[in-house]
mmCIF file of C-alpha atoms and ligand atoms in Angstrom:
data_model
loop_
_atom_site.group_PDB
_atom_site.id
_atom_site.type_symbol
_atom_site.label_atom_id
_atom_site.label_comp_id
_atom_site.label_asym_id
_atom_site.label_seq_id
_atom_site.Cartn_x
_atom_site.Cartn_y
_atom_site.Cartn_z
ATOM 1 C CA MET A 253 104.838 136.528 104.539
ATOM 2 C CA THR A 254 102.532 134.406 102.434
ATOM 3 C CA MET A 255 103.252 131.007 101.030
ATOM 4 C CA LEU A 256 105.624 130.981 98.063
ATOM 5 C CA THR A 257 104.345 129.737 94.701
ATOM 6 C CA ALA A 258 105.907 126.627 93.144
ATOM 7 C CA ASP A 259 107.728 128.832 90.597
ATOM 8 C CA GLN A 260 109.475 130.585 93.473
ATOM 9 C CA ILE A 261 110.881 127.314 94.785
ATOM 10 C CA LYS A 262 114.550 127.287 93.800
ATOM 11 C CA THR A 263 116.131 125.314 96.658
ATOM 12 C CA THR A 264 114.678 122.407 98.613
ATOM 13 C CA ALA A 265 115.720 120.039 101.362
ATOM 14 C CA VAL A 266 114.737 116.375 101.323
ATOM 15 C CA LEU A 267 114.967 114.784 104.770
ATOM 16 C CA GLY A 268 115.863 111.083 104.769
ATOM 17 C CA ALA A 269 117.983 109.681 101.936
ATOM 18 C CA GLY A 270 116.443 106.182 101.832
ATOM 19 C CA THR A 271 114.212 104.528 99.239
ATOM 20 C CA MET A 272 111.865 107.479 98.917
ATOM 21 C CA GLY A 273 114.134 110.380 99.831
ATOM 22 C CA HIS A 274 116.689 109.713 97.127
ATOM 23 C CA GLY A 275 113.897 109.259 94.564
ATOM 24 C CA ILE A 276 112.257 112.559 95.501
ATOM 25 C CA ALA A 277 115.654 114.290 95.381
ATOM 26 C CA HIS A 278 116.303 112.794 91.926
ATOM 27 C CA VAL A 279 113.034 114.124 90.502
ATOM 28 C CA LEU A 280 113.413 117.567 92.087
ATOM 29 C CA ALA A 281 116.960 117.941 90.725
ATOM 30 C CA HIS A 282 115.876 116.714 87.301
ATOM 31 C CA SER A 283 113.110 119.347 87.344
ATOM 32 C CA GLY A 284 115.598 122.170 87.703
ATOM 33 C CA ILE A 285 115.400 122.612 91.472
ATOM 34 C CA GLU A 286 118.411 122.602 93.797
ATOM 35 C CA VAL A 287 118.215 119.821 96.380
ATOM 36 C CA ARG A 288 120.006 119.136 99.624
ATOM 37 C CA LEU A 289 119.581 115.509 100.585
ATOM 38 C CA TYR A 290 119.831 115.208 104.354
ATOM 39 C CA ASP A 291 120.124 112.069 106.502
ATOM 40 C CA ILE A 292 121.442 111.367 109.997
ATOM 41 C CA SER A 293 123.606 108.666 108.490
ATOM 42 C CA ALA A 294 126.547 109.695 106.260
ATOM 43 C CA SER A 295 126.495 106.304 104.555
ATOM 44 C CA ALA A 296 122.778 106.717 103.755
ATOM 45 C CA VAL A 297 123.552 110.104 102.147
ATOM 46 C CA GLU A 298 126.338 108.527 100.069
ATOM 47 C CA LYS A 299 124.137 105.616 99.087
ATOM 48 C CA GLY A 300 121.234 107.929 98.215
ATOM 49 C CA LEU A 301 123.412 110.146 96.015
ATOM 50 C CA ALA A 302 124.932 107.072 94.331
ATOM 51 C CA SER A 303 121.447 105.694 93.597
ATOM 52 C CA VAL A 304 120.376 108.972 91.978
ATOM 53 C CA ARG A 305 123.544 108.881 89.846
ATOM 54 C CA ALA A 306 122.923 105.247 88.876
ATOM 55 C CA ASN A 307 119.266 105.867 87.977
ATOM 56 C CA LEU A 308 120.115 108.926 85.895
ATOM 57 C CA ASP A 309 122.874 106.938 84.144
ATOM 58 C CA LYS A 310 120.332 104.229 83.388
ATOM 59 C CA GLY A 311 118.040 106.914 81.937
ATOM 60 C CA VAL A 312 120.845 108.083 79.653
ATOM 61 C CA GLU A 313 121.613 104.501 78.548
ATOM 62 C CA LYS A 314 117.967 103.966 77.661
ATOM 63 C CA GLY A 315 117.839 107.255 75.775
ATOM 64 C CA LYS A 316 115.250 108.730 78.140
ATOM 65 C CA VAL A 317 117.541 111.342 79.707
ATOM 66 C CA GLN A 318 119.981 113.593 77.866
ATOM 67 C CA ALA A 319 123.539 113.314 79.206
ATOM 68 C CA ALA A 320 123.627 117.104 79.660
ATOM 69 C CA ASP A 321 120.378 116.995 81.703
ATOM 70 C CA ARG A 322 121.818 114.264 83.898
ATOM 71 C CA ASP A 323 124.948 116.332 84.525
ATOM 72 C CA ALA A 324 122.867 119.442 85.284
ATOM 73 C CA ALA A 325 120.638 117.467 87.661
ATOM 74 C CA LEU A 326 123.649 116.058 89.509
ATOM 75 C CA ALA A 327 125.145 119.552 89.791
ATOM 76 C CA ARG A 328 121.952 120.679 91.584
ATOM 77 C CA LEU A 329 122.158 117.868 94.127
ATOM 78 C CA SER A 330 124.208 117.841 97.313
ATOM 79 C CA GLY A 331 124.211 115.775 100.475
ATOM 80 C CA SER A 332 124.397 116.701 104.127
ATOM 81 C CA THR A 333 124.250 115.219 107.610
ATOM 82 C CA LYS A 334 123.616 118.599 109.250
ATOM 83 C CA LEU A 335 119.966 119.613 109.374
ATOM 84 C CA ASP A 336 120.627 123.341 109.823
ATOM 85 C CA GLU A 337 122.979 123.369 106.854
ATOM 86 C CA ALA A 338 120.472 121.408 104.708
ATOM 87 C CA ILE A 339 117.479 123.688 105.408
ATOM 88 C CA ALA A 340 119.247 127.060 105.375
ATOM 89 C CA GLY A 341 117.516 129.326 102.835
ATOM 90 C CA VAL A 342 115.241 126.643 101.333
ATOM 91 C CA GLN A 343 111.738 127.402 100.042
ATOM 92 C CA CYS A 344 110.407 123.865 100.538
ATOM 93 C CA VAL A 345 111.148 120.807 102.656
ATOM 94 C CA ILE A 346 109.961 117.277 101.840
ATOM 95 C CA GLU A 347 110.382 114.805 104.687
ATOM 96 C CA ALA A 348 110.940 111.074 104.024
ATOM 97 C CA VAL A 349 112.311 109.720 107.310
ATOM 98 C CA PRO A 350 111.054 106.385 108.771
ATOM 99 C CA GLU A 351 107.339 105.944 109.461
ATOM 100 C CA LYS A 352 107.412 106.908 113.155
ATOM 101 C CA LEU A 353 105.083 109.635 114.384
ATOM 102 C CA GLU A 354 107.353 110.925 117.176
ATOM 103 C CA LEU A 355 110.312 111.158 114.823
ATOM 104 C CA LYS A 356 108.356 113.135 112.242
ATOM 105 C CA GLN A 357 106.801 115.359 114.928
ATOM 106 C CA LYS A 358 110.205 116.190 116.349
ATOM 107 C CA LEU A 359 111.479 117.171 112.912
ATOM 108 C CA PHE A 360 108.401 119.250 112.057
ATOM 109 C CA ALA A 361 108.511 121.105 115.379
ATOM 110 C CA ASP A 362 112.107 121.999 114.563
ATOM 111 C CA LEU A 363 111.403 122.918 110.935
ATOM 112 C CA GLY A 364 108.420 125.021 111.938
ATOM 113 C CA ALA A 365 110.511 126.995 114.406
ATOM 114 C CA LYS A 366 113.456 127.479 112.068
ATOM 115 C CA LEU A 367 111.767 128.233 108.730
ATOM 116 C CA GLY A 368 109.508 131.134 107.778
ATOM 117 C CA PRO A 369 105.766 130.700 107.158
ATOM 118 C CA GLU A 370 106.292 131.102 103.402
ATOM 119 C CA VAL A 371 108.163 127.767 103.247
ATOM 120 C CA LEU A 372 106.136 124.684 102.222
ATOM 121 C CA LEU A 373 106.579 121.776 104.624
ATOM 122 C CA ALA A 374 105.578 118.411 103.157
ATOM 123 C CA THR A 375 105.679 114.900 104.554
ATOM 124 C CA ASN A 376 105.839 111.763 102.428
ATOM 125 C CA THR A 377 104.225 109.589 105.136
ATOM 126 C CA SER A 378 102.263 106.721 103.662
ATOM 127 C CA SER A 379 99.877 106.248 106.579
ATOM 128 C CA LEU A 380 100.328 108.644 109.503
ATOM 129 C CA PRO A 381 97.737 111.402 109.950
ATOM 130 C CA ILE A 382 99.209 114.608 108.508
ATOM 131 C CA SER A 383 97.177 116.582 111.046
ATOM 132 C CA ARG A 384 99.125 114.977 113.912
ATOM 133 C CA ILE A 385 102.440 115.857 112.301
ATOM 134 C CA ALA A 386 101.166 119.392 111.632
ATOM 135 C CA SER A 387 99.817 119.760 115.183
ATOM 136 C CA VAL A 388 103.304 120.230 116.610
ATOM 137 C CA THR A 389 104.415 122.603 113.842
ATOM 138 C CA PRO A 390 104.272 126.353 114.396
ATOM 139 C CA ARG A 391 102.076 127.803 111.564
ATOM 140 C CA ALA A 392 100.519 124.472 110.650
ATOM 141 C CA GLU A 393 98.769 125.968 107.633
ATOM 142 C CA ARG A 394 101.901 125.379 105.544
ATOM 143 C CA VAL A 395 101.976 121.627 106.210
ATOM 144 C CA VAL A 396 100.631 119.132 103.640
ATOM 145 C CA GLY A 397 101.275 115.546 102.685
ATOM 146 C CA MET A 398 103.071 114.888 99.410
ATOM 147 C CA HIS A 399 102.797 111.132 99.076
ATOM 148 C CA PHE A 400 105.027 109.854 96.271
ATOM 149 C CA PHE A 401 105.215 106.285 95.004
ATOM 150 C CA ASN A 402 108.156 103.951 94.663
ATOM 151 C CA PRO A 403 110.220 104.190 92.459
ATOM 152 C CA VAL A 404 109.646 107.934 92.543
ATOM 153 C CA HIS A 405 111.420 108.688 89.253
ATOM 154 C CA ILE A 406 109.103 106.277 87.437
ATOM 155 C CA MET A 407 105.712 106.474 89.165
ATOM 156 C CA ALA A 408 103.491 109.331 87.981
ATOM 157 C CA LEU A 409 101.229 109.842 91.003
ATOM 158 C CA VAL A 410 101.606 112.205 93.929
ATOM 159 C CA GLU A 411 98.830 112.470 96.507
ATOM 160 C CA VAL A 412 98.630 115.948 97.982
ATOM 161 C CA VAL A 413 97.110 115.348 101.381
ATOM 162 C CA VAL A 414 95.246 118.250 102.936
ATOM 163 C CA THR A 415 94.500 118.749 106.630
ATOM 164 C CA GLU A 416 91.762 120.980 108.015
ATOM 165 C CA ARG A 417 94.434 123.536 108.752
ATOM 166 C CA SER A 418 96.362 123.421 105.438
ATOM 167 C CA SER A 419 96.022 126.763 103.648
ATOM 168 C CA GLN A 420 94.712 126.907 100.097
ATOM 169 C CA ALA A 421 97.976 128.561 99.122
ATOM 170 C CA ALA A 422 100.018 125.653 100.510
ATOM 171 C CA VAL A 423 97.848 123.133 98.668
ATOM 172 C CA ALA A 424 98.148 125.131 95.433
ATOM 173 C CA THR A 425 101.931 125.286 95.816
ATOM 174 C CA ALA A 426 102.182 121.542 96.493
ATOM 175 C CA VAL A 427 99.992 120.709 93.463
ATOM 176 C CA ALA A 428 101.996 123.022 91.207
ATOM 177 C CA LEU A 429 105.277 121.653 92.574
ATOM 178 C CA GLY A 430 104.076 118.114 91.865
ATOM 179 C CA LYS A 431 103.314 119.169 88.262
ATOM 180 C CA ARG A 432 106.672 120.879 87.974
ATOM 181 C CA MET A 433 108.200 117.540 88.993
ATOM 182 C CA GLY A 434 106.333 115.911 86.075
ATOM 183 C CA LYS A 435 103.844 114.155 88.381
ATOM 184 C CA GLU A 436 100.039 113.927 88.302
ATOM 185 C CA PRO A 437 98.882 115.336 91.618
ATOM 186 C CA ILE A 438 95.560 114.358 93.174
ATOM 187 C CA VAL A 439 94.161 116.223 96.163
ATOM 188 C CA VAL A 440 93.008 114.025 99.021
ATOM 189 C CA LYS A 441 91.570 114.792 102.453
ATOM 190 C CA ASP A 442 93.731 113.694 105.387
ATOM 191 C CA SER A 443 91.982 110.398 106.112
ATOM 192 C CA PRO A 444 93.435 106.939 106.809
ATOM 193 C CA GLY A 445 95.064 105.303 103.795
ATOM 194 C CA PHE A 446 94.462 108.479 101.727
ATOM 195 C CA ALA A 447 93.055 107.476 98.303
ATOM 196 C CA SER A 448 95.739 105.007 97.198
ATOM 197 C CA SER A 449 96.445 102.624 100.104
ATOM 198 C CA ARG A 450 92.815 102.458 101.192
ATOM 199 C CA LEU A 451 91.710 101.058 97.837
ATOM 200 C CA GLY A 452 94.908 99.190 96.954
ATOM 201 C CA VAL A 453 95.178 97.351 100.280
ATOM 202 C CA LEU A 454 91.498 96.373 100.221
ATOM 203 C CA LEU A 455 91.947 94.796 96.783
ATOM 204 C CA GLY A 456 95.059 92.974 98.007
ATOM 205 C CA LEU A 457 93.266 91.615 101.106
ATOM 206 C CA GLU A 458 90.355 90.297 99.068
ATOM 207 C CA ALA A 459 92.762 88.669 96.600
ATOM 208 C CA ILE A 460 94.517 86.935 99.539
ATOM 209 C CA ARG A 461 91.160 85.731 100.875
ATOM 210 C CA MET A 462 90.482 84.289 97.403
ATOM 211 C CA VAL A 463 93.785 82.362 97.411
ATOM 212 C CA GLU A 464 92.974 81.191 100.951
ATOM 213 C CA SER A 465 89.625 79.750 99.918
ATOM 214 C CA GLY A 466 90.987 78.197 96.718
ATOM 215 C CA VAL A 467 89.028 80.318 94.222
ATOM 216 C CA ALA A 468 91.989 80.304 91.823
ATOM 217 C CA SER A 469 95.782 80.328 91.870
ATOM 218 C CA ALA A 470 97.652 83.545 92.708
ATOM 219 C CA GLU A 471 98.750 83.800 89.050
ATOM 220 C CA ASP A 472 95.194 83.458 87.786
ATOM 221 C CA ILE A 473 93.734 85.947 90.260
ATOM 222 C CA ASP A 474 96.395 88.424 89.144
ATOM 223 C CA LYS A 475 95.568 87.672 85.496
ATOM 224 C CA ALA A 476 91.906 88.442 86.219
ATOM 225 C CA MET A 477 92.952 91.964 87.131
ATOM 226 C CA THR A 478 95.700 92.505 84.521
ATOM 227 C CA LEU A 479 93.909 90.999 81.526
ATOM 228 C CA GLY A 480 90.312 91.549 82.598
ATOM 229 C CA TYR A 481 90.591 94.972 84.194
ATOM 230 C CA GLY A 482 93.717 96.407 82.599
ATOM 231 C CA HIS A 483 95.684 96.774 85.850
ATOM 232 C CA PRO A 484 99.417 96.904 85.082
ATOM 233 C CA MET A 485 100.080 94.389 87.848
ATOM 234 C CA GLY A 486 97.866 91.990 89.805
ATOM 235 C CA PRO A 487 97.132 92.644 93.527
ATOM 236 C CA LEU A 488 99.111 89.603 94.723
ATOM 237 C CA LYS A 489 102.278 90.380 92.789
ATOM 238 C CA LEU A 490 101.974 93.971 93.995
ATOM 239 C CA SER A 491 101.657 92.726 97.596
ATOM 240 C CA ASP A 492 104.856 90.712 97.056
ATOM 241 C CA LEU A 493 106.641 93.825 95.810
ATOM 242 C CA VAL A 494 105.443 96.078 98.630
ATOM 243 C CA GLY A 495 106.134 93.393 101.264
ATOM 244 C CA ILE A 496 103.469 91.201 102.906
ATOM 245 C CA ASP A 497 104.585 92.470 106.342
ATOM 246 C CA VAL A 498 104.304 96.101 105.247
ATOM 247 C CA ARG A 499 100.800 95.487 103.880
ATOM 248 C CA LEU A 500 99.828 93.631 107.053
ATOM 249 C CA SER A 501 100.723 96.581 109.231
ATOM 250 C CA ILE A 502 98.780 98.961 106.971
ATOM 251 C CA ALA A 503 95.782 96.590 107.095
ATOM 252 C CA GLU A 504 95.953 96.474 110.908
ATOM 253 C CA TYR A 505 95.979 100.265 111.056
ATOM 254 C CA LEU A 506 93.089 100.590 108.588
ATOM 255 C CA GLU A 507 91.102 97.933 110.487
ATOM 256 C CA LYS A 508 91.373 100.086 113.606
ATOM 257 C CA GLU A 509 90.073 103.086 111.651
ATOM 258 C CA PHE A 510 87.438 101.482 109.399
ATOM 259 C CA GLY A 511 86.582 98.137 110.988
ATOM 260 C CA GLU A 512 86.349 94.583 109.891
ATOM 261 C CA ARG A 513 86.516 95.053 106.153
ATOM 262 C CA PHE A 514 90.250 95.620 106.560
ATOM 263 C CA ALA A 515 90.805 92.543 108.792
ATOM 264 C CA ALA A 516 93.909 90.652 107.621
ATOM 265 C CA PRO A 517 93.266 87.114 106.355
ATOM 266 C CA ALA A 518 94.855 84.267 108.367
ATOM 267 C CA LEU A 519 96.987 83.330 105.340
ATOM 268 C CA MET A 520 98.613 86.763 105.400
ATOM 269 C CA ARG A 521 99.612 86.412 109.050
ATOM 270 C CA GLU A 522 100.919 82.886 108.459
ATOM 271 C CA MET A 523 103.044 84.064 105.565
ATOM 272 C CA VAL A 524 104.576 86.816 107.693
ATOM 273 C CA GLN A 525 105.276 84.302 110.489
ATOM 274 C CA ARG A 526 106.984 81.980 108.007
ATOM 275 C CA GLY A 527 109.083 84.859 106.728
ATOM 276 C CA GLU A 528 107.389 84.757 103.322
ATOM 277 C CA LEU A 529 107.415 88.502 102.892
ATOM 278 C CA GLY A 530 107.417 88.726 99.118
ATOM 279 C CA LYS A 531 110.212 89.793 96.811
ATOM 280 C CA LYS A 532 112.572 90.950 99.570
ATOM 281 C CA SER A 533 112.607 87.495 101.225
ATOM 282 C CA GLY A 534 112.644 85.520 97.945
ATOM 283 C CA LYS A 535 109.150 84.086 98.429
ATOM 284 C CA GLY A 536 105.618 85.396 98.760
ATOM 285 C CA PHE A 537 102.740 84.518 96.463
ATOM 286 C CA TYR A 538 105.451 84.116 93.843
ATOM 287 C CA ASP A 539 108.896 82.562 93.955
ATOM 288 C CA TRP A 540 111.376 85.451 93.539
ATOM 289 C CA LYS A 541 114.595 83.477 93.987
ATOM 290 C CA ALA A 542 115.115 83.069 90.259
HETATM 291 P P1 NAD B 178 113.979 104.129 104.360
HETATM 292 O O1 NAD B 178 114.129 103.347 105.585
HETATM 293 O O2 NAD B 178 114.411 103.560 103.039
HETATM 294 O O3 NAD B 178 114.726 105.539 104.524
HETATM 295 C C1 NAD B 178 114.618 106.347 105.673
HETATM 296 C C2 NAD B 178 115.900 107.122 105.847
HETATM 297 O O4 NAD B 178 115.715 108.076 106.908
HETATM 298 C C3 NAD B 178 117.110 106.262 106.245
HETATM 299 O O5 NAD B 178 118.173 106.501 105.348
HETATM 300 C C4 NAD B 178 117.464 106.736 107.656
HETATM 301 O O6 NAD B 178 118.867 106.754 107.922
HETATM 302 C C5 NAD B 178 116.934 108.151 107.648
HETATM 303 N N1 NAD B 178 116.640 108.724 108.964
HETATM 304 C C6 NAD B 178 116.293 108.093 110.123
HETATM 305 N N2 NAD B 178 116.102 109.020 111.088
HETATM 306 C C7 NAD B 178 116.317 110.228 110.532
HETATM 307 C C8 NAD B 178 116.272 111.575 111.017
HETATM 308 N N3 NAD B 178 115.954 111.849 112.276
HETATM 309 N N4 NAD B 178 116.586 112.571 110.162
HETATM 310 C C9 NAD B 178 116.927 112.305 108.880
HETATM 311 N N5 NAD B 178 116.985 111.072 108.362
HETATM 312 C C10 NAD B 178 116.667 110.042 109.180
HETATM 313 O O7 NAD B 178 112.415 104.554 104.307
HETATM 314 P P2 NAD B 178 111.515 104.862 103.033
HETATM 315 O O8 NAD B 178 110.962 103.597 102.499
HETATM 316 O O9 NAD B 178 112.253 105.800 102.142
HETATM 317 O O10 NAD B 178 110.297 105.625 103.740
HETATM 318 C C11 NAD B 178 110.379 106.972 104.143
HETATM 319 C C12 NAD B 178 108.972 107.511 104.310
HETATM 320 O O11 NAD B 178 108.283 107.412 103.052
HETATM 321 C C13 NAD B 178 108.107 106.787 105.322
HETATM 322 O O12 NAD B 178 107.286 107.715 105.955
HETATM 323 C C14 NAD B 178 107.284 105.837 104.456
HETATM 324 O O13 NAD B 178 106.055 105.497 105.051
HETATM 325 C C15 NAD B 178 107.069 106.685 103.244
HETATM 326 N N6 NAD B 178 106.773 105.981 101.997
HETATM 327 C C16 NAD B 178 107.453 104.837 101.657
HETATM 328 C C17 NAD B 178 107.184 104.202 100.449
HETATM 329 C C18 NAD B 178 107.942 102.963 100.017
HETATM 330 O O14 NAD B 178 107.490 102.272 99.069
HETATM 331 N N7 NAD B 178 109.083 102.648 100.608
HETATM 332 C C19 NAD B 178 106.202 104.720 99.575
HETATM 333 C C20 NAD B 178 105.550 105.890 99.942
HETATM 334 C C21 NAD B 178 105.825 106.498 101.149
#
């Protein structure tokens, strides 16, 4: 059987109900697609479903979502802690479990064996090579990256990441599914950092080097980008939101792949050692306690 088109996708499974999984499930359900939100932890499933409910409620309060659309979206959404139950009869799976290669490979080997070749298998990994996840999957041509951004129900971009083995049909289905979800898909070759992190992290690292050498304050460097270049948020505030530790580990990975231009500045390492991780710890380049 050949790959299904996006219009033929009626039921999906989202694997992992955390930050990204619940957001992806929210958008799928809001786009008219049935979703089974799967996690190994029952409390994560409950929390994920509750977050979708809360975000849809907020949408209704703000007048951005019709109450009837919220109710219909919630009716399309269910939770599960049983993988076989979650994936039975689905036409697409989007995986959003923790960023560990072996974990994702184990899941994709299982999915590949249990689901027909017409089913799109997508991973939301932000940095792992899609080709290595696909390499363990029977019929790897149906595997692509679908890299969403946090918070998924707000951010417009999805990177469709294409391996050498991804079929044109799988890429077309992923792009059309992204559009059906109201996103702007871009198609990117499977290379480290894809299009987004590679550029975004480099800008963040240079901004940190500028703070380190006293070029300007963090606020003023951010203003240079927001007011001078029209970025919605400066690179230092964005680093605080993502987490300085998270950005450090991406920089270390990209340095291995691309060399010195991704070397982390000493200030970044010092901040991580001091526990100044950004918003989540209350302090980064900005004070978040207030
Ligand atoms: P998270 O820690 O918030 O959620 C992961 C969830 O997966 C947890 O609820 C956990 O219980 C569950 N889980 C663990 N093992 C599992 C298994 N074997 N099967 C099913 N569920 C399992 O993580 P997250 O931030 O949502 O990240 C998920 C993926 O999305 C990662 O690959 C990450 O790199 C990527 N990503 C994250 C962001 C972000 O801003 N957080 C952005 C883009 C992509």
